[in-house]
PDB file of C-alpha atoms in Angstrom:
ATOM      1  CA  UNK A   1      -0.068  -0.068   0.057  1.00  0.00           C
ATOM      2  CA  UNK A   2       2.858   2.236   0.891  1.00  0.00           C
ATOM      3  CA  UNK A   3       4.448   1.782  -2.281  1.00  0.00           C
ATOM      4  CA  UNK A   4       1.214   2.347  -4.238  1.00  0.00           C
ATOM      5  CA  UNK A   5       0.835   5.580  -2.636  1.00  0.00           C
ATOM      6  CA  UNK A   6       4.357   6.786  -3.450  1.00  0.00           C
ATOM      7  CA  UNK A   7       3.841   5.682  -6.978  1.00  0.00           C
ATOM      8  CA  UNK A   8       0.695   7.889  -7.382  1.00  0.00           C
ATOM      9  CA  UNK A   9       2.585  10.841  -5.829  1.00  0.00           C
ATOM     10  CA  UNK A  10       5.293  10.500  -8.336  1.00  0.00           C
ATOM     11  CA  UNK A  11       2.808  10.208 -11.172  1.00  0.00           C
ATOM     12  CA  UNK A  12       1.215  13.543  -9.724  1.00  0.00           C
ATOM     13  CA  UNK A  13       4.613  15.189  -9.687  1.00  0.00           C
ATOM     14  CA  UNK A  14       5.504  14.532 -13.109  1.00  0.00           C
ATOM     15  CA  UNK A  15       1.938  15.610 -14.365  1.00  0.00           C
ATOM     16  CA  UNK A  16       2.454  18.845 -12.475  1.00  0.00           C
ATOM     17  CA  UNK A  17       5.950  19.420 -14.101  1.00  0.00           C
ATOM     18  CA  UNK A  18       4.350  18.675 -17.521  1.00  0.00           C
ATOM     19  CA  UNK A  19       1.625  21.139 -17.108  1.00  0.00           C
ATOM     20  CA  UNK A  20       4.301  23.796 -16.341  1.00  0.00           C
ATOM     21  CA  UNK A  21       5.877  23.378 -19.620  1.00  0.00           C
ATOM     22  CA  UNK A  22       3.177  23.781 -22.205  1.00  0.00           C
ATOM     23  CA  UNK A  23       0.910  26.983 -22.633  1.00  0.00           C
ATOM     24  CA  UNK A  24       0.338  30.212 -23.486  1.00  0.00           C
ATOM     25  CA  UNK A  25       1.671  33.615 -22.415  1.00  0.00           C
ATOM     26  CA  UNK A  26       0.350  37.040 -23.356  1.00  0.00           C
ATOM     27  CA  UNK A  27       2.414  40.254 -23.135  1.00  0.00           C
ATOM     28  CA  UNK A  28       1.972  43.644 -23.311  1.00  0.00           C
ATOM     29  CA  UNK A  29       4.762  45.388 -25.400  1.00  0.00           C
ATOM     30  CA  UNK A  30       5.160  49.261 -24.772  1.00  0.00           C
ATOM     31  CA  UNK A  31       7.430  51.245 -26.955  1.00  0.00           C
ATOM     32  CA  UNK A  32       8.371  54.685 -25.535  1.00  0.00           C
ATOM     33  CA  UNK A  33       9.163  56.783 -28.556  1.00  0.00           C
ATOM     34  CA  UNK A  34      10.697  59.864 -26.562  1.00  0.00           C
ATOM     35  CA  UNK A  35      13.352  57.750 -25.171  1.00  0.00           C
ATOM     36  CA  UNK A  36      14.013  56.235 -28.707  1.00  0.00           C
ATOM     37  CA  UNK A  37      14.376  59.666 -29.900  1.00  0.00           C
ATOM     38  CA  UNK A  38      16.458  60.912 -27.290  1.00  0.00           C
ATOM     39  CA  UNK A  39      19.291  58.508 -28.375  1.00  0.00           C
ATOM     40  CA  UNK A  40      19.010  59.949 -32.055  1.00  0.00           C
ATOM     41  CA  UNK A  41      22.573  61.546 -32.348  1.00  0.00           C
ATOM     42  CA  UNK A  42      21.408  63.702 -35.297  1.00  0.00           C
ATOM     43  CA  UNK A  43      18.978  65.604 -33.012  1.00  0.00           C
ATOM     44  CA  UNK A  44      19.860  68.814 -31.125  1.00  0.00           C
ATOM     45  CA  UNK A  45      18.845  68.917 -27.397  1.00  0.00           C
ATOM     46  CA  UNK A  46      16.372  71.485 -28.280  1.00  0.00           C
ATOM     47  CA  UNK A  47      14.784  69.054 -31.013  1.00  0.00           C
ATOM     48  CA  UNK A  48      14.618  66.345 -28.298  1.00  0.00           C
ATOM     49  CA  UNK A  49      12.992  68.618 -25.829  1.00  0.00           C
ATOM     50  CA  UNK A  50      10.382  69.640 -28.303  1.00  0.00           C
ATOM     51  CA  UNK A  51       9.704  65.995 -29.340  1.00  0.00           C
ATOM     52  CA  UNK A  52       9.246  64.882 -25.565  1.00  0.00           C
ATOM     53  CA  UNK A  53       6.954  67.967 -25.014  1.00  0.00           C
ATOM     54  CA  UNK A  54       4.860  67.046 -28.128  1.00  0.00           C
ATOM     55  CA  UNK A  55       4.701  63.347 -27.323  1.00  0.00           C
ATOM     56  CA  UNK A  56       4.282  63.869 -23.407  1.00  0.00           C
ATOM     57  CA  UNK A  57       0.790  62.625 -23.151  1.00  0.00           C
ATOM     58  CA  UNK A  58       0.948  59.863 -25.892  1.00  0.00           C
ATOM     59  CA  UNK A  59       4.601  58.499 -25.944  1.00  0.00           C
ATOM     60  CA  UNK A  60       3.558  55.134 -24.963  1.00  0.00           C
ATOM     61  CA  UNK A  61       2.851  52.673 -27.858  1.00  0.00           C
ATOM     62  CA  UNK A  62       1.001  49.277 -26.774  1.00  0.00           C
ATOM     63  CA  UNK A  63       0.772  46.035 -28.469  1.00  0.00           C
ATOM     64  CA  UNK A  64      -0.413  42.817 -27.289  1.00  0.00           C
ATOM     65  CA  UNK A  65       1.535  39.791 -27.947  1.00  0.00           C
ATOM     66  CA  UNK A  66       1.565  36.187 -27.406  1.00  0.00           C
ATOM     67  CA  UNK A  67       3.966  33.319 -27.037  1.00  0.00           C
ATOM     68  CA  UNK A  68       2.718  29.664 -27.513  1.00  0.00           C
ATOM     69  CA  UNK A  69       5.293  27.241 -25.967  1.00  0.00           C
ATOM     70  CA  UNK A  70       6.307  23.666 -24.943  1.00  0.00           C
ATOM     71  CA  UNK A  71       9.597  22.105 -24.318  1.00  0.00           C
ATOM     72  CA  UNK A  72      10.199  21.558 -27.909  1.00  0.00           C
ATOM     73  CA  UNK A  73       8.989  24.515 -29.659  1.00  0.00           C
ATOM     74  CA  UNK A  74       7.568  28.107 -29.304  1.00  0.00           C
ATOM     75  CA  UNK A  75       5.591  30.547 -31.752  1.00  0.00           C
ATOM     76  CA  UNK A  76       5.571  34.508 -30.789  1.00  0.00           C
ATOM     77  CA  UNK A  77       3.145  36.584 -32.781  1.00  0.00           C
ATOM     78  CA  UNK A  78       0.363  39.438 -32.143  1.00  0.00           C
ATOM     79  CA  UNK A  79      -2.587  38.415 -30.124  1.00  0.00           C
ATOM     80  CA  UNK A  80      -4.924  39.839 -32.922  1.00  0.00           C
ATOM     81  CA  UNK A  81      -4.113  40.382 -36.568  1.00  0.00           C
ATOM     82  CA  UNK A  82      -5.533  44.013 -36.206  1.00  0.00           C
ATOM     83  CA  UNK A  83      -3.877  46.468 -33.428  1.00  0.00           C
ATOM     84  CA  UNK A  84      -6.212  48.965 -31.796  1.00  0.00           C
ATOM     85  CA  UNK A  85      -6.009  51.956 -29.446  1.00  0.00           C
ATOM     86  CA  UNK A  86      -7.092  51.097 -25.718  1.00  0.00           C
ATOM     87  CA  UNK A  87     -10.406  52.899 -26.536  1.00  0.00           C
ATOM     88  CA  UNK A  88     -10.907  50.912 -29.602  1.00  0.00           C
ATOM     89  CA  UNK A  89     -11.432  54.186 -31.657  1.00  0.00           C
ATOM     90  CA  UNK A  90      -8.764  53.508 -33.971  1.00  0.00           C
ATOM     91  CA  UNK A  91      -7.472  50.115 -35.679  1.00  0.00           C
ATOM     92  CA  UNK A  92      -4.696  49.292 -38.044  1.00  0.00           C
ATOM     93  CA  UNK A  93      -3.437  46.257 -39.828  1.00  0.00           C
ATOM     94  CA  UNK A  94      -0.311  44.664 -37.634  1.00  0.00           C
ATOM     95  CA  UNK A  95       2.857  44.378 -39.826  1.00  0.00           C
ATOM     96  CA  UNK A  96       3.652  40.324 -40.232  1.00  0.00           C
ATOM     97  CA  UNK A  97       5.504  39.080 -37.388  1.00  0.00           C
ATOM     98  CA  UNK A  98       5.936  35.311 -36.672  1.00  0.00           C
ATOM     99  CA  UNK A  99       8.916  34.251 -34.664  1.00  0.00           C
ATOM    100  CA  UNK A 100       9.144  30.320 -34.646  1.00  0.00           C
ATOM    101  CA  UNK A 101      11.880  28.412 -32.342  1.00  0.00           C
ATOM    102  CA  UNK A 102      12.305  24.643 -32.497  1.00  0.00           C
ATOM    103  CA  UNK A 103      14.411  23.808 -29.528  1.00  0.00           C
ATOM    104  CA  UNK A 104      14.528  20.094 -30.384  1.00  0.00           C
ATOM    105  CA  UNK A 105      16.023  20.785 -33.650  1.00  0.00           C
ATOM    106  CA  UNK A 106      17.989  23.817 -32.950  1.00  0.00           C
ATOM    107  CA  UNK A 107      16.258  25.438 -35.775  1.00  0.00           C
ATOM    108  CA  UNK A 108      14.269  28.825 -36.104  1.00  0.00           C
ATOM    109  CA  UNK A 109      12.241  30.533 -38.809  1.00  0.00           C
ATOM    110  CA  UNK A 110      11.174  34.124 -38.467  1.00  0.00           C
ATOM    111  CA  UNK A 111       8.844  36.072 -40.700  1.00  0.00           C
ATOM    112  CA  UNK A 112       9.218  39.649 -40.506  1.00  0.00           C
ATOM    113  CA  UNK A 113       7.601  42.378 -42.426  1.00  0.00           C
ATOM    114  CA  UNK A 114       9.861  45.388 -42.505  1.00  0.00           C
ATOM    115  CA  UNK A 115      11.470  47.827 -45.108  1.00  0.00           C
ATOM    116  CA  UNK A 116       8.442  47.357 -47.452  1.00  0.00           C
ATOM    117  CA  UNK A 117       9.025  43.537 -47.831  1.00  0.00           C
ATOM    118  CA  UNK A 118       8.258  40.409 -45.993  1.00  0.00           C
ATOM    119  CA  UNK A 119      11.284  38.123 -45.017  1.00  0.00           C
ATOM    120  CA  UNK A 120      11.420  34.535 -44.205  1.00  0.00           C
ATOM    121  CA  UNK A 121      14.421  34.072 -41.996  1.00  0.00           C
ATOM    122  CA  UNK A 122      15.625  30.412 -41.713  1.00  0.00           C
ATOM    123  CA  UNK A 123      18.608  29.600 -39.745  1.00  0.00           C
ATOM    124  CA  UNK A 124      20.000  27.382 -37.093  1.00  0.00           C
ATOM    125  CA  UNK A 125      19.028  28.765 -33.594  1.00  0.00           C
ATOM    126  CA  UNK A 126      21.523  31.064 -31.992  1.00  0.00           C
ATOM    127  CA  UNK A 127      21.588  31.503 -28.205  1.00  0.00           C
ATOM    128  CA  UNK A 128      22.318  35.134 -27.046  1.00  0.00           C
ATOM    129  CA  UNK A 129      25.239  35.480 -24.551  1.00  0.00           C
ATOM    130  CA  UNK A 130      23.417  35.888 -21.328  1.00  0.00           C
ATOM    131  CA  UNK A 131      25.169  36.956 -18.041  1.00  0.00           C
ATOM    132  CA  UNK A 132      22.670  35.963 -15.213  1.00  0.00           C
ATOM    133  CA  UNK A 133      22.509  38.074 -12.046  1.00  0.00           C
ATOM    134  CA  UNK A 134      21.242  37.627  -8.457  1.00  0.00           C
ATOM    135  CA  UNK A 135      18.405  40.057  -8.609  1.00  0.00           C
ATOM    136  CA  UNK A 136      14.519  38.655  -8.469  1.00  0.00           C
ATOM    137  CA  UNK A 137      11.230  40.354  -8.737  1.00  0.00           C
ATOM    138  CA  UNK A 138       7.633  39.039  -9.116  1.00  0.00           C
ATOM    139  CA  UNK A 139       6.244  38.973 -12.850  1.00  0.00           C
ATOM    140  CA  UNK A 140       2.644  37.744 -13.253  1.00  0.00           C
ATOM    141  CA  UNK A 141       2.806  35.851 -10.130  1.00  0.00           C
ATOM    142  CA  UNK A 142       6.164  34.159 -10.817  1.00  0.00           C
ATOM    143  CA  UNK A 143       9.578  35.020  -9.050  1.00  0.00           C
ATOM    144  CA  UNK A 144      11.903  35.784 -11.993  1.00  0.00           C
ATOM    145  CA  UNK A 145      15.671  36.080 -12.030  1.00  0.00           C
ATOM    146  CA  UNK A 146      17.503  38.908 -14.080  1.00  0.00           C
ATOM    147  CA  UNK A 147      19.750  38.018 -17.017  1.00  0.00           C
ATOM    148  CA  UNK A 148      21.572  40.560 -19.493  1.00  0.00           C
ATOM    149  CA  UNK A 149      22.899  40.268 -22.969  1.00  0.00           C
ATOM    150  CA  UNK A 150      23.594  42.641 -25.785  1.00  0.00           C
ATOM    151  CA  UNK A 151      22.306  43.118 -29.374  1.00  0.00           C
ATOM    152  CA  UNK A 152      25.609  43.430 -31.305  1.00  0.00           C
ATOM    153  CA  UNK A 153      23.869  44.739 -34.485  1.00  0.00           C
ATOM    154  CA  UNK A 154      21.480  47.649 -32.798  1.00  0.00           C
ATOM    155  CA  UNK A 155      23.920  48.217 -29.773  1.00  0.00           C
ATOM    156  CA  UNK A 156      21.222  47.648 -27.444  1.00  0.00           C
ATOM    157  CA  UNK A 157      21.503  46.554 -23.718  1.00  0.00           C
ATOM    158  CA  UNK A 158      18.802  43.652 -23.316  1.00  0.00           C
ATOM    159  CA  UNK A 159      17.830  42.625 -19.884  1.00  0.00           C
ATOM    160  CA  UNK A 160      15.444  39.688 -19.448  1.00  0.00           C
ATOM    161  CA  UNK A 161      13.646  38.264 -16.349  1.00  0.00           C
ATOM    162  CA  UNK A 162      12.976  34.407 -16.538  1.00  0.00           C
ATOM    163  CA  UNK A 163      10.925  32.121 -14.304  1.00  0.00           C
ATOM    164  CA  UNK A 164      12.917  29.010 -13.290  1.00  0.00           C
ATOM    165  CA  UNK A 165       9.690  27.591 -12.357  1.00  0.00           C
ATOM    166  CA  UNK A 166       8.638  27.418 -15.770  1.00  0.00           C
ATOM    167  CA  UNK A 167      11.710  25.427 -17.275  1.00  0.00           C
ATOM    168  CA  UNK A 168      11.289  26.194 -20.851  1.00  0.00           C
ATOM    169  CA  UNK A 169      13.861  27.975 -22.694  1.00  0.00           C
ATOM    170  CA  UNK A 170      11.534  30.225 -24.765  1.00  0.00           C
ATOM    171  CA  UNK A 171      10.853  33.835 -24.714  1.00  0.00           C
ATOM    172  CA  UNK A 172       9.376  36.911 -26.469  1.00  0.00           C
ATOM    173  CA  UNK A 173      10.673  38.882 -29.515  1.00  0.00           C
ATOM    174  CA  UNK A 174      14.000  37.251 -30.932  1.00  0.00           C
ATOM    175  CA  UNK A 175      15.306  36.152 -27.330  1.00  0.00           C
ATOM    176  CA  UNK A 176      15.631  32.441 -25.726  1.00  0.00           C
ATOM    177  CA  UNK A 177      18.164  30.573 -24.080  1.00  0.00           C
ATOM    178  CA  UNK A 178      17.545  30.971 -20.754  1.00  0.00           C
ATOM    179  CA  UNK A 179      16.874  28.147 -17.827  1.00  0.00           C
ATOM    180  CA  UNK A 180      13.389  29.404 -17.662  1.00  0.00           C
ATOM    181  CA  UNK A 181      10.632  31.033 -19.580  1.00  0.00           C
ATOM    182  CA  UNK A 182      11.291  34.790 -20.195  1.00  0.00           C
ATOM    183  CA  UNK A 183       8.426  36.828 -18.772  1.00  0.00           C
ATOM    184  CA  UNK A 184       9.926  40.212 -19.127  1.00  0.00           C
ATOM    185  CA  UNK A 185      12.294  41.843 -21.770  1.00  0.00           C
ATOM    186  CA  UNK A 186      13.667  45.487 -21.408  1.00  0.00           C
ATOM    187  CA  UNK A 187      15.162  46.737 -24.479  1.00  0.00           C
ATOM    188  CA  UNK A 188      18.058  49.507 -24.181  1.00  0.00           C
ATOM    189  CA  UNK A 189      17.121  50.645 -20.383  1.00  0.00           C
ATOM    190  CA  UNK A 190      13.376  51.077 -21.074  1.00  0.00           C
ATOM    191  CA  UNK A 191      12.957  52.103 -24.677  1.00  0.00           C
ATOM    192  CA  UNK A 192      10.678  49.148 -25.139  1.00  0.00           C
ATOM    193  CA  UNK A 193       9.240  46.966 -22.430  1.00  0.00           C
ATOM    194  CA  UNK A 194       7.677  43.517 -23.103  1.00  0.00           C
ATOM    195  CA  UNK A 195       5.910  42.182 -19.813  1.00  0.00           C
ATOM    196  CA  UNK A 196       3.985  39.033 -19.304  1.00  0.00           C
ATOM    197  CA  UNK A 197       0.140  39.603 -18.254  1.00  0.00           C
ATOM    198  CA  UNK A 198      -0.956  36.028 -17.962  1.00  0.00           C
ATOM    199  CA  UNK A 199       0.313  32.819 -18.175  1.00  0.00           C
ATOM    200  CA  UNK A 200      -1.769  29.682 -18.824  1.00  0.00           C
ATOM    201  CA  UNK A 201      -0.885  26.199 -18.742  1.00  0.00           C
ATOM    202  CA  UNK A 202      -2.754  24.069 -20.849  1.00  0.00           C
ATOM    203  CA  UNK A 203      -2.366  21.102 -23.658  1.00  0.00           C
ATOM    204  CA  UNK A 204      -1.877  22.644 -26.840  1.00  0.00           C
ATOM    205  CA  UNK A 205      -3.308  21.474 -30.055  1.00  0.00           C
ATOM    206  CA  UNK A 206      -0.900  20.221 -32.761  1.00  0.00           C
ATOM    207  CA  UNK A 207      -1.918  23.368 -35.268  1.00  0.00           C
ATOM    208  CA  UNK A 208      -1.192  25.818 -32.275  1.00  0.00           C
ATOM    209  CA  UNK A 209       2.905  25.154 -32.878  1.00  0.00           C
ATOM    210  CA  UNK A 210       2.523  24.449 -36.611  1.00  0.00           C
ATOM    211  CA  UNK A 211       3.973  27.053 -39.178  1.00  0.00           C
ATOM    212  CA  UNK A 212       1.624  28.314 -41.702  1.00  0.00           C
ATOM    213  CA  UNK A 213       2.563  28.342 -45.244  1.00  0.00           C
ATOM    214  CA  UNK A 214       5.031  30.854 -45.478  1.00  0.00           C
ATOM    215  CA  UNK A 215       5.495  33.816 -48.246  1.00  0.00           C
ATOM    216  CA  UNK A 216       8.325  36.151 -48.437  1.00  0.00           C
ATOM    217  CA  UNK A 217      11.911  36.413 -49.492  1.00  0.00           C
ATOM    218  CA  UNK A 218      14.117  33.856 -47.845  1.00  0.00           C
ATOM    219  CA  UNK A 219      17.447  34.899 -46.119  1.00  0.00           C
ATOM    220  CA  UNK A 220      19.581  33.574 -43.308  1.00  0.00           C
ATOM    221  CA  UNK A 221      20.518  35.375 -40.182  1.00  0.00           C
ATOM    222  CA  UNK A 222      23.810  36.938 -41.756  1.00  0.00           C
ATOM    223  CA  UNK A 223      21.798  38.599 -44.535  1.00  0.00           C
ATOM    224  CA  UNK A 224      19.086  39.999 -41.820  1.00  0.00           C
ATOM    225  CA  UNK A 225      21.902  41.297 -39.560  1.00  0.00           C
ATOM    226  CA  UNK A 226      23.121  43.155 -42.694  1.00  0.00           C
ATOM    227  CA  UNK A 227      19.959  44.444 -43.766  1.00  0.00           C
ATOM    228  CA  UNK A 228      19.367  46.015 -40.122  1.00  0.00           C
ATOM    229  CA  UNK A 229      22.790  47.192 -39.796  1.00  0.00           C
ATOM    230  CA  UNK A 230      22.785  48.896 -43.428  1.00  0.00           C
ATOM    231  CA  UNK A 231      19.188  50.526 -42.788  1.00  0.00           C
ATOM    232  CA  UNK A 232      20.205  52.121 -39.466  1.00  0.00           C
ATOM    233  CA  UNK A 233      23.515  53.540 -40.708  1.00  0.00           C
ATOM    234  CA  UNK A 234      21.670  55.108 -43.590  1.00  0.00           C
ATOM    235  CA  UNK A 235      18.818  56.448 -41.881  1.00  0.00           C
ATOM    236  CA  UNK A 236      21.231  58.131 -39.299  1.00  0.00           C
ATOM    237  CA  UNK A 237      23.029  59.705 -42.010  1.00  0.00           C
ATOM    238  CA  UNK A 238      20.028  60.979 -43.508  1.00  0.00           C
ATOM    239  CA  UNK A 239      18.576  62.096 -40.328  1.00  0.00           C
ATOM    240  CA  UNK A 240      15.678  59.603 -40.095  1.00  0.00           C
ATOM    241  CA  UNK A 241      14.424  57.454 -37.113  1.00  0.00           C
ATOM    242  CA  UNK A 242      15.397  53.827 -38.257  1.00  0.00           C
ATOM    243  CA  UNK A 243      12.835  52.477 -36.043  1.00  0.00           C
ATOM    244  CA  UNK A 244       9.854  53.751 -37.973  1.00  0.00           C
ATOM    245  CA  UNK A 245      10.645  50.990 -40.554  1.00  0.00           C
ATOM    246  CA  UNK A 246      12.084  48.042 -38.449  1.00  0.00           C
ATOM    247  CA  UNK A 247      10.980  46.670 -35.164  1.00  0.00           C
ATOM    248  CA  UNK A 248      12.999  48.008 -32.021  1.00  0.00           C
TER     249      UNK A 248
END
């Protein structure tokens, strides 16, 4: 009888772990344009102050995102195809964005609409170089640890907060590779903040982690990085904010 009870407890433990590695996270992605403009070296301080004054009541752009995940794969995209303001008065078509990670095969596919085209970026899965710290904080009810990295192309500081209680290597945007699900990303000290608002654990259907039929120009990471690098350089030289045409 004692062995039978221990067996049942073991099965319950295994089931609990399984439930913690499959489901959907919703995020709110906030972009702070005055902070981004404050980094534009072609602008004078007077111009930056004028932009900050103009945007002071409407500087926060919000997007609702979702990450579908299990231990083998993840898929990150918008919650809805159409974006809208909080009051629902204005709507718009979201640009194509579909970021797929196959951890089992160490492959990825990104579908990104930018610079007037849609690109399909196929490559092996590259993990950022993370430095894990000892700071912790609560996000969506989970204790998360801090990790830092850097985007070598955009020259941005990347801060991630991940939940070890959710032992999945996935995360929002193009970031992954930590010993727990990333529940918050902070890009460049608060220029963009992506924070989890809800985590739902459930059994996924086969279609939820299946890539749709893809259309777009196929490139790899090297070509993608060169596109981004060249666009930022040309935009700054021409005194244009590069992040109106690419994702920050």
